[in-house]
JSON list of C-alpha atoms and ligand atoms in Angstrom, two decimals:
[
{"chain": "A", "resi": 130, "resn": "UNK", "atom": "CA", "xyz": [29.03, 1.81, 65.82]},
{"chain": "A", "resi": 131, "resn": "UNK", "atom": "CA", "xyz": [30.00, -1.81, 66.49]},
{"chain": "A", "resi": 132, "resn": "UNK", "atom": "CA", "xyz": [27.21, -4.28, 65.88]},
{"chain": "A", "resi": 133, "resn": "UNK", "atom": "CA", "xyz": [26.99, -8.03, 65.22]},
{"chain": "A", "resi": 134, "resn": "UNK", "atom": "CA", "xyz": [27.10, -7.54, 61.45]},
{"chain": "A", "resi": 135, "resn": "UNK", "atom": "CA", "xyz": [30.29, -5.48, 61.62]},
{"chain": "A", "resi": 136, "resn": "UNK", "atom": "CA", "xyz": [31.89, -7.95, 64.02]},
{"chain": "A", "resi": 137, "resn": "UNK", "atom": "CA", "xyz": [31.07, -10.83, 61.68]},
{"chain": "A", "resi": 138, "resn": "UNK", "atom": "CA", "xyz": [32.50, -8.86, 58.77]},
{"chain": "A", "resi": 139, "resn": "UNK", "atom": "CA", "xyz": [35.71, -8.20, 60.74]},
{"chain": "A", "resi": 140, "resn": "UNK", "atom": "CA", "xyz": [36.05, -11.88, 61.61]},
{"chain": "A", "resi": 141, "resn": "UNK", "atom": "CA", "xyz": [35.65, -12.77, 57.92]},
{"chain": "A", "resi": 142, "resn": "UNK", "atom": "CA", "xyz": [38.21, -10.15, 56.92]},
{"chain": "A", "resi": 143, "resn": "UNK", "atom": "CA", "xyz": [40.73, -11.34, 59.50]},
{"chain": "A", "resi": 144, "resn": "UNK", "atom": "CA", "xyz": [40.35, -14.91, 58.26]},
{"chain": "A", "resi": 145, "resn": "UNK", "atom": "CA", "xyz": [40.63, -13.75, 54.63]},
{"chain": "A", "resi": 146, "resn": "UNK", "atom": "CA", "xyz": [43.75, -11.71, 55.43]},
{"chain": "A", "resi": 147, "resn": "UNK", "atom": "CA", "xyz": [45.48, -14.95, 56.39]},
{"chain": "A", "resi": 148, "resn": "UNK", "atom": "CA", "xyz": [45.46, -15.87, 52.72]},
{"chain": "A", "resi": 149, "resn": "UNK", "atom": "CA", "xyz": [47.83, -12.98, 52.07]},
{"chain": "A", "resi": 150, "resn": "UNK", "atom": "CA", "xyz": [50.27, -13.98, 54.82]},
{"chain": "A", "resi": 151, "resn": "UNK", "atom": "CA", "xyz": [53.84, -14.25, 53.53]},
{"chain": "A", "resi": 152, "resn": "UNK", "atom": "CA", "xyz": [55.04, -17.18, 55.59]},
{"chain": "A", "resi": 153, "resn": "UNK", "atom": "CA", "xyz": [57.56, -19.28, 53.65]},
{"chain": "A", "resi": 154, "resn": "UNK", "atom": "CA", "xyz": [59.54, -20.06, 56.83]},
{"chain": "A", "resi": 155, "resn": "UNK", "atom": "CA", "xyz": [56.94, -20.84, 59.50]},
{"chain": "A", "resi": 156, "resn": "UNK", "atom": "CA", "xyz": [53.95, -21.62, 57.28]},
{"chain": "A", "resi": 157, "resn": "UNK", "atom": "CA", "xyz": [51.93, -20.16, 60.19]},
{"chain": "A", "resi": 158, "resn": "UNK", "atom": "CA", "xyz": [49.42, -17.73, 58.70]},
{"chain": "A", "resi": 159, "resn": "UNK", "atom": "CA", "xyz": [47.94, -14.97, 60.84]},
{"chain": "A", "resi": 160, "resn": "UNK", "atom": "CA", "xyz": [45.29, -12.45, 59.78]},
{"chain": "A", "resi": 161, "resn": "UNK", "atom": "CA", "xyz": [44.06, -9.34, 61.55]},
{"chain": "A", "resi": 162, "resn": "UNK", "atom": "CA", "xyz": [41.24, -6.87, 61.06]},
{"chain": "A", "resi": 163, "resn": "UNK", "atom": "CA", "xyz": [41.22, -3.58, 62.95]},
{"chain": "A", "resi": 164, "resn": "UNK", "atom": "CA", "xyz": [38.09, -1.43, 63.28]},
{"chain": "A", "resi": 165, "resn": "UNK", "atom": "CA", "xyz": [38.74, 2.23, 64.03]},
{"chain": "A", "resi": 166, "resn": "UNK", "atom": "CA", "xyz": [36.49, 4.56, 66.00]},
{"chain": "A", "resi": 167, "resn": "UNK", "atom": "CA", "xyz": [35.96, 6.43, 62.72]},
{"chain": "A", "resi": 168, "resn": "UNK", "atom": "CA", "xyz": [34.52, 3.28, 61.15]},
{"chain": "A", "resi": 169, "resn": "UNK", "atom": "CA", "xyz": [37.44, 2.34, 58.91]},
{"chain": "A", "resi": 170, "resn": "UNK", "atom": "CA", "xyz": [38.82, -1.18, 58.60]},
{"chain": "A", "resi": 171, "resn": "UNK", "atom": "CA", "xyz": [42.52, -2.01, 58.27]},
{"chain": "A", "resi": 172, "resn": "UNK", "atom": "CA", "xyz": [43.61, -5.58, 57.72]},
{"chain": "A", "resi": 173, "resn": "UNK", "atom": "CA", "xyz": [47.01, -7.15, 58.23]},
{"chain": "A", "resi": 174, "resn": "UNK", "atom": "CA", "xyz": [48.85, -10.41, 57.70]},
{"chain": "A", "resi": 175, "resn": "UNK", "atom": "CA", "xyz": [52.19, -11.60, 58.96]},
{"chain": "A", "resi": 176, "resn": "UNK", "atom": "CA", "xyz": [55.11, -10.89, 56.67]},
{"chain": "A", "resi": 177, "resn": "UNK", "atom": "CA", "xyz": [58.24, -12.95, 57.17]},
{"chain": "A", "resi": 178, "resn": "UNK", "atom": "CA", "xyz": [61.76, -12.38, 55.95]},
{"chain": "A", "resi": 179, "resn": "UNK", "atom": "CA", "xyz": [64.81, -14.49, 55.16]},
{"chain": "A", "resi": 180, "resn": "UNK", "atom": "CA", "xyz": [66.40, -12.49, 57.97]},
{"chain": "A", "resi": 181, "resn": "UNK", "atom": "CA", "xyz": [63.93, -13.99, 60.44]},
{"chain": "A", "resi": 182, "resn": "UNK", "atom": "CA", "xyz": [64.02, -11.16, 62.96]},
{"chain": "A", "resi": 183, "resn": "UNK", "atom": "CA", "xyz": [62.62, -8.75, 60.38]},
{"chain": "A", "resi": 184, "resn": "UNK", "atom": "CA", "xyz": [59.28, -10.61, 60.45]},
{"chain": "A", "resi": 185, "resn": "UNK", "atom": "CA", "xyz": [56.29, -8.43, 61.26]},
{"chain": "A", "resi": 186, "resn": "UNK", "atom": "CA", "xyz": [53.17, -9.87, 62.86]},
{"chain": "A", "resi": 187, "resn": "UNK", "atom": "CA", "xyz": [49.71, -9.47, 61.36]},
{"chain": "A", "resi": 188, "resn": "UNK", "atom": "CA", "xyz": [48.43, -7.39, 64.30]},
{"chain": "A", "resi": 189, "resn": "UNK", "atom": "CA", "xyz": [51.21, -4.84, 63.97]},
{"chain": "A", "resi": 190, "resn": "UNK", "atom": "CA", "xyz": [50.79, -4.63, 60.21]},
{"chain": "A", "resi": 191, "resn": "UNK", "atom": "CA", "xyz": [47.11, -3.74, 60.69]},
{"chain": "A", "resi": 192, "resn": "UNK", "atom": "CA", "xyz": [47.80, -1.22, 63.47]},
{"chain": "A", "resi": 193, "resn": "UNK", "atom": "CA", "xyz": [50.72, 0.42, 61.68]},
{"chain": "A", "resi": 194, "resn": "UNK", "atom": "CA", "xyz": [48.72, 0.68, 58.46]},
{"chain": "A", "resi": 195, "resn": "UNK", "atom": "CA", "xyz": [46.00, 2.51, 60.40]},
{"chain": "A", "resi": 196, "resn": "UNK", "atom": "CA", "xyz": [48.38, 4.84, 62.24]},
{"chain": "A", "resi": 197, "resn": "UNK", "atom": "CA", "xyz": [50.18, 5.67, 59.00]},
{"chain": "A", "resi": 198, "resn": "UNK", "atom": "CA", "xyz": [46.82, 6.74, 57.59]},
{"chain": "A", "resi": 199, "resn": "UNK", "atom": "CA", "xyz": [46.20, 9.06, 60.54]},
{"chain": "A", "resi": 200, "resn": "UNK", "atom": "CA", "xyz": [44.01, 6.73, 62.61]},
{"chain": "A", "resi": 201, "resn": "UNK", "atom": "CA", "xyz": [44.91, 6.26, 66.27]},
{"chain": "A", "resi": 202, "resn": "UNK", "atom": "CA", "xyz": [41.58, 5.45, 67.92]},
{"chain": "A", "resi": 203, "resn": "UNK", "atom": "CA", "xyz": [40.64, 1.81, 67.73]},
{"chain": "A", "resi": 204, "resn": "UNK", "atom": "CA", "xyz": [37.40, 0.04, 68.62]},
{"chain": "A", "resi": 205, "resn": "UNK", "atom": "CA", "xyz": [38.14, -3.63, 67.96]},
{"chain": "A", "resi": 206, "resn": "UNK", "atom": "CA", "xyz": [40.91, -5.91, 66.74]},
{"chain": "A", "resi": 207, "resn": "UNK", "atom": "CA", "xyz": [40.21, -9.40, 65.43]},
{"chain": "A", "resi": 208, "resn": "UNK", "atom": "CA", "xyz": [43.12, -11.84, 65.17]},
{"chain": "A", "resi": 209, "resn": "UNK", "atom": "CA", "xyz": [42.68, -15.06, 63.21]},
{"chain": "A", "resi": 210, "resn": "UNK", "atom": "CA", "xyz": [44.82, -18.17, 63.19]},
{"chain": "A", "resi": 211, "resn": "UNK", "atom": "CA", "xyz": [43.97, -21.78, 62.46]},
{"chain": "A", "resi": 212, "resn": "UNK", "atom": "CA", "xyz": [44.16, -22.70, 66.14]},
{"chain": "A", "resi": 213, "resn": "UNK", "atom": "CA", "xyz": [43.20, -19.45, 67.91]},
{"chain": "A", "resi": 214, "resn": "UNK", "atom": "CA", "xyz": [46.73, -18.45, 68.89]},
{"chain": "A", "resi": 215, "resn": "UNK", "atom": "CA", "xyz": [47.16, -15.53, 71.22]},
{"chain": "A", "resi": 216, "resn": "UNK", "atom": "CA", "xyz": [48.91, -12.30, 70.11]},
{"chain": "A", "resi": 217, "resn": "UNK", "atom": "CA", "xyz": [52.62, -12.05, 70.92]},
{"chain": "A", "resi": 218, "resn": "UNK", "atom": "CA", "xyz": [54.01, -9.71, 73.54]},
{"chain": "A", "resi": 219, "resn": "UNK", "atom": "CA", "xyz": [55.39, -7.21, 71.02]},
{"chain": "A", "resi": 220, "resn": "UNK", "atom": "CA", "xyz": [51.97, -6.81, 69.43]},
{"chain": "A", "resi": 221, "resn": "UNK", "atom": "CA", "xyz": [50.34, -6.41, 72.85]},
{"chain": "A", "resi": 222, "resn": "UNK", "atom": "CA", "xyz": [52.74, -3.55, 73.59]},
{"chain": "A", "resi": 223, "resn": "UNK", "atom": "CA", "xyz": [51.76, -1.82, 70.35]},
{"chain": "A", "resi": 224, "resn": "UNK", "atom": "CA", "xyz": [48.06, -2.35, 71.12]},
{"chain": "A", "resi": 225, "resn": "UNK", "atom": "CA", "xyz": [48.22, -0.74, 74.58]},
{"chain": "A", "resi": 226, "resn": "UNK", "atom": "CA", "xyz": [50.11, 2.26, 73.21]},
{"chain": "A", "resi": 227, "resn": "UNK", "atom": "CA", "xyz": [47.00, 3.32, 71.33]},
{"chain": "A", "resi": 228, "resn": "UNK", "atom": "CA", "xyz": [44.04, 1.47, 72.77]},
{"chain": "A", "resi": 229, "resn": "UNK", "atom": "CA", "xyz": [44.34, -0.27, 76.15]},
{"chain": "A", "resi": 230, "resn": "UNK", "atom": "CA", "xyz": [40.56, -0.63, 76.40]},
{"chain": "A", "resi": 231, "resn": "UNK", "atom": "CA", "xyz": [40.19, -2.08, 72.91]},
{"chain": "A", "resi": 232, "resn": "UNK", "atom": "CA", "xyz": [38.67, -5.56, 72.83]},
{"chain": "A", "resi": 233, "resn": "UNK", "atom": "CA", "xyz": [40.86, -8.10, 71.07]},
{"chain": "A", "resi": 234, "resn": "UNK", "atom": "CA", "xyz": [38.97, -11.05, 69.62]},
{"chain": "A", "resi": 235, "resn": "UNK", "atom": "CA", "xyz": [41.10, -14.14, 69.15]},
{"chain": "A", "resi": 236, "resn": "UNK", "atom": "CA", "xyz": [39.43, -16.45, 66.66]},
{"chain": "A", "resi": 237, "resn": "UNK", "atom": "CA", "xyz": [40.15, -19.85, 65.18]},
{"chain": "A", "resi": 238, "resn": "UNK", "atom": "CA", "xyz": [38.89, -21.45, 62.01]},
{"chain": "A", "resi": 239, "resn": "UNK", "atom": "CA", "xyz": [36.36, -23.58, 63.88]},
{"chain": "A", "resi": 240, "resn": "UNK", "atom": "CA", "xyz": [34.52, -20.45, 65.02]},
{"chain": "A", "resi": 241, "resn": "UNK", "atom": "CA", "xyz": [35.80, -20.29, 68.60]},
{"chain": "A", "resi": 242, "resn": "UNK", "atom": "CA", "xyz": [36.28, -16.78, 69.94]},
{"chain": "A", "resi": 243, "resn": "UNK", "atom": "CA", "xyz": [38.14, -15.53, 73.02]},
{"chain": "A", "resi": 244, "resn": "UNK", "atom": "CA", "xyz": [37.93, -11.83, 73.84]},
{"chain": "A", "resi": 245, "resn": "UNK", "atom": "CA", "xyz": [40.12, -9.78, 76.18]},
{"chain": "A", "resi": 246, "resn": "UNK", "atom": "CA", "xyz": [40.98, -6.09, 76.26]},
{"chain": "A", "resi": 247, "resn": "UNK", "atom": "CA", "xyz": [44.48, -5.11, 75.19]},
{"chain": "A", "resi": 248, "resn": "UNK", "atom": "CA", "xyz": [45.19, -4.10, 78.80]},
{"chain": "A", "resi": 249, "resn": "UNK", "atom": "CA", "xyz": [44.07, -7.51, 80.05]},
{"chain": "A", "resi": 250, "resn": "UNK", "atom": "CA", "xyz": [46.45, -9.12, 77.58]},
{"chain": "A", "resi": 251, "resn": "UNK", "atom": "CA", "xyz": [49.36, -7.04, 78.92]},
{"chain": "A", "resi": 252, "resn": "UNK", "atom": "CA", "xyz": [49.10, -6.52, 82.70]},
{"chain": "A", "resi": 253, "resn": "UNK", "atom": "CA", "xyz": [51.40, -3.90, 84.22]},
{"chain": "A", "resi": 254, "resn": "UNK", "atom": "CA", "xyz": [52.17, -2.55, 80.77]},
{"chain": "A", "resi": 255, "resn": "UNK", "atom": "CA", "xyz": [54.76, 0.10, 80.12]},
{"chain": "A", "resi": 256, "resn": "UNK", "atom": "CA", "xyz": [52.64, 3.04, 78.96]},
{"chain": "A", "resi": 257, "resn": "UNK", "atom": "CA", "xyz": [53.08, 6.53, 77.50]},
{"chain": "A", "resi": 258, "resn": "UNK", "atom": "CA", "xyz": [52.18, 8.00, 80.91]},
{"chain": "A", "resi": 259, "resn": "UNK", "atom": "CA", "xyz": [55.26, 6.47, 82.48]},
{"chain": "A", "resi": 260, "resn": "UNK", "atom": "CA", "xyz": [57.46, 8.56, 80.20]},
{"chain": "A", "resi": 261, "resn": "UNK", "atom": "CA", "xyz": [55.39, 11.65, 80.96]},
{"chain": "A", "resi": 262, "resn": "UNK", "atom": "CA", "xyz": [55.63, 11.04, 84.71]},
{"chain": "A", "resi": 263, "resn": "UNK", "atom": "CA", "xyz": [59.39, 10.57, 84.52]},
{"chain": "A", "resi": 264, "resn": "UNK", "atom": "CA", "xyz": [59.81, 13.82, 82.58]},
{"chain": "A", "resi": 265, "resn": "UNK", "atom": "CA", "xyz": [58.18, 15.91, 85.33]},
{"chain": "A", "resi": 266, "resn": "UNK", "atom": "CA", "xyz": [60.54, 18.28, 87.18]},
{"chain": "B", "resi": 377, "resn": "THU", "atom": "N1", "xyz": [52.82, -14.07, 64.42]},
{"chain": "B", "resi": 377, "resn": "THU", "atom": "C1", "xyz": [51.87, -13.11, 64.20]},
{"chain": "B", "resi": 377, "resn": "THU", "atom": "O1", "xyz": [51.63, -12.69, 63.07]},
{"chain": "B", "resi": 377, "resn": "THU", "atom": "N2", "xyz": [51.21, -12.62, 65.27]},
{"chain": "B", "resi": 377, "resn": "THU", "atom": "C2", "xyz": [51.43, -13.00, 66.56]},
{"chain": "B", "resi": 377, "resn": "THU", "atom": "O2", "xyz": [50.90, -12.38, 67.47]},
{"chain": "B", "resi": 377, "resn": "THU", "atom": "C3", "xyz": [52.29, -14.17, 66.83]},
{"chain": "B", "resi": 377, "resn": "THU", "atom": "C4", "xyz": [53.17, -14.59, 65.73]},
{"chain": "B", "resi": 377, "resn": "THU", "atom": "C5", "xyz": [53.54, -14.61, 63.26]},
{"chain": "B", "resi": 377, "resn": "THU", "atom": "C6", "xyz": [54.99, -14.24, 63.21]},
{"chain": "B", "resi": 377, "resn": "THU", "atom": "C7", "xyz": [55.53, -15.36, 62.34]},
{"chain": "B", "resi": 377, "resn": "THU", "atom": "O3", "xyz": [55.36, -15.00, 60.98]},
{"chain": "B", "resi": 377, "resn": "THU", "atom": "C8", "xyz": [54.65, -16.55, 62.65]},
{"chain": "B", "resi": 377, "resn": "THU", "atom": "O4", "xyz": [53.49, -16.01, 63.28]},
{"chain": "B", "resi": 377, "resn": "THU", "atom": "C9", "xyz": [55.29, -17.58, 63.55]},
{"chain": "B", "resi": 377, "resn": "THU", "atom": "O5", "xyz": [55.84, -16.99, 64.67]}
]
């Protein structure tokens, strides 16, 4: 399903999503593009709030949009910032919930790309199986 053309398209969409970032406080625009196993694309941008803690990151916007549409199997996430910033810990936790093996491509505007799986980004993650194991009699 994933080929070079789709990956390039996702990179473009993640970069384009930055334009929709609502970032009056940090002025730090982040864009994300999520490709599902079913072939759908969900984009996200960071959305800040005057109550700063209510801010939602671009990665989580994309993932939550997908999950709210019934999609929970993810093939690739592209995250775009000007400088190739790495996803925050909260977003990593949300990534591993659904797709620990998913590659996460971290891109900058100069065309540099760093790729790691969600599990690599969050070693020793707290996972759904821990809750299941604890619930056993
Ligand atoms: N941000 C993201 O959108 N994704 C991340 O993984 C890191 C941080 C946003 C949150 C806030 O709007 C701005 O970047 C500065 O922290």
